[in-house]
Amino acid sequence: EDFDATYLEKTRQVDGEAVREVARRWVKPEELMIIIVGPVTAEAVREALPGLPVHMLEFDTVPRVIN
């Protein structure tokens, strides 16, 4: 089959229940990681996502945890 010719039609056939089933099978919330890139402080992220562990990394040189 031609991938380009069939892609849109195949994606239109996927319904919400199929997506939920895949998520139930493969997504493990305890292993999820959110990565935020940009001018934001760890404190701002902690306020926005209370209860989640937040670690700020610096990548200007060798990556290191700074808080």
mmCIF file of C-alpha atoms in Angstrom:
data_model
loop_
_atom_site.group_PDB
_atom_site.id
_atom_site.type_symbol
_atom_site.label_atom_id
_atom_site.label_comp_id
_atom_site.label_asym_id
_atom_site.label_seq_id
_atom_site.Cartn_x
_atom_site.Cartn_y
_atom_site.Cartn_z
ATOM 1 C CA GLU A 1 0.000 0.000 0.000
ATOM 2 C CA ASP A 2 1.020 3.572 -0.554
ATOM 3 C CA PHE A 3 1.559 5.121 2.885
ATOM 4 C CA ASP A 4 0.966 8.692 1.720
ATOM 5 C CA ALA A 5 -2.243 7.781 -0.080
ATOM 6 C CA THR A 6 -3.779 5.879 2.849
ATOM 7 C CA TYR A 7 -2.466 7.699 5.941
ATOM 8 C CA LEU A 8 -5.265 10.238 6.406
ATOM 9 C CA GLU A 9 -8.038 7.715 5.865
ATOM 10 C CA LYS A 10 -6.485 5.275 8.335
ATOM 11 C CA THR A 11 -6.063 7.965 11.005
ATOM 12 C CA ARG A 12 -9.695 9.017 10.544
ATOM 13 C CA GLN A 13 -10.732 5.452 11.365
ATOM 14 C CA VAL A 14 -9.128 5.603 14.825
ATOM 15 C CA ASP A 15 -11.729 6.431 17.458
ATOM 16 C CA GLY A 16 -11.413 7.631 21.034
ATOM 17 C CA GLU A 17 -11.870 4.169 22.510
ATOM 18 C CA ALA A 18 -8.951 2.822 20.470
ATOM 19 C CA VAL A 19 -6.758 5.660 21.768
ATOM 20 C CA ARG A 20 -7.872 4.996 25.372
ATOM 21 C CA GLU A 21 -7.118 1.280 25.000
ATOM 22 C CA VAL A 22 -3.600 1.969 23.750
ATOM 23 C CA ALA A 23 -3.075 4.440 26.617
ATOM 24 C CA ARG A 24 -4.311 1.918 29.201
ATOM 25 C CA ARG A 25 -1.939 -0.686 27.822
ATOM 26 C CA TRP A 26 1.196 1.388 27.271
ATOM 27 C CA VAL A 27 1.140 4.653 29.244
ATOM 28 C CA LYS A 28 2.435 4.291 32.803
ATOM 29 C CA PRO A 29 1.729 7.527 34.714
ATOM 30 C CA GLU A 30 4.373 6.737 37.331
ATOM 31 C CA GLU A 31 7.002 6.719 34.566
ATOM 32 C CA LEU A 32 5.931 9.881 32.726
ATOM 33 C CA MET A 33 8.280 12.817 32.513
ATOM 34 C CA ILE A 34 7.417 16.360 31.517
ATOM 35 C CA ILE A 35 10.250 18.371 30.014
ATOM 36 C CA ILE A 36 9.904 22.145 29.877
ATOM 37 C CA VAL A 37 12.416 24.142 27.880
ATOM 38 C CA GLY A 38 12.582 27.894 28.136
ATOM 39 C CA PRO A 39 12.838 30.801 30.511
ATOM 40 C CA VAL A 40 10.901 29.409 33.469
ATOM 41 C CA THR A 41 11.894 28.820 37.070
ATOM 42 C CA ALA A 42 11.566 25.568 38.962
ATOM 43 C CA GLU A 43 9.393 27.435 41.478
ATOM 44 C CA ALA A 44 6.924 28.441 38.753
ATOM 45 C CA VAL A 45 6.694 24.849 37.562
ATOM 46 C CA ARG A 46 6.191 23.578 41.125
ATOM 47 C CA GLU A 47 3.329 26.049 41.551
ATOM 48 C CA ALA A 48 1.736 24.967 38.274
ATOM 49 C CA LEU A 49 2.169 21.232 38.967
ATOM 50 C CA PRO A 50 1.725 20.826 42.719
ATOM 51 C CA GLY A 51 2.683 17.475 44.160
ATOM 52 C CA LEU A 52 4.940 16.469 41.291
ATOM 53 C CA PRO A 53 8.702 16.240 41.696
ATOM 54 C CA VAL A 54 10.504 19.011 39.809
ATOM 55 C CA HIS A 55 14.195 18.947 38.924
ATOM 56 C CA MET A 56 15.944 21.727 37.072
ATOM 57 C CA LEU A 57 18.860 20.808 34.819
ATOM 58 C CA GLU A 58 21.529 23.036 33.374
ATOM 59 C CA PHE A 59 22.863 22.171 29.922
ATOM 60 C CA ASP A 60 25.214 25.033 29.176
ATOM 61 C CA THR A 61 28.161 22.720 29.782
ATOM 62 C CA VAL A 62 27.994 19.237 31.260
ATOM 63 C CA PRO A 63 24.377 18.464 32.263
ATOM 64 C CA ARG A 64 23.864 18.700 36.022
ATOM 65 C CA VAL A 65 20.962 18.908 38.457
ATOM 66 C CA ILE A 66 20.932 22.318 40.118
ATOM 67 C CA ASN A 67 17.946 21.852 42.452
#
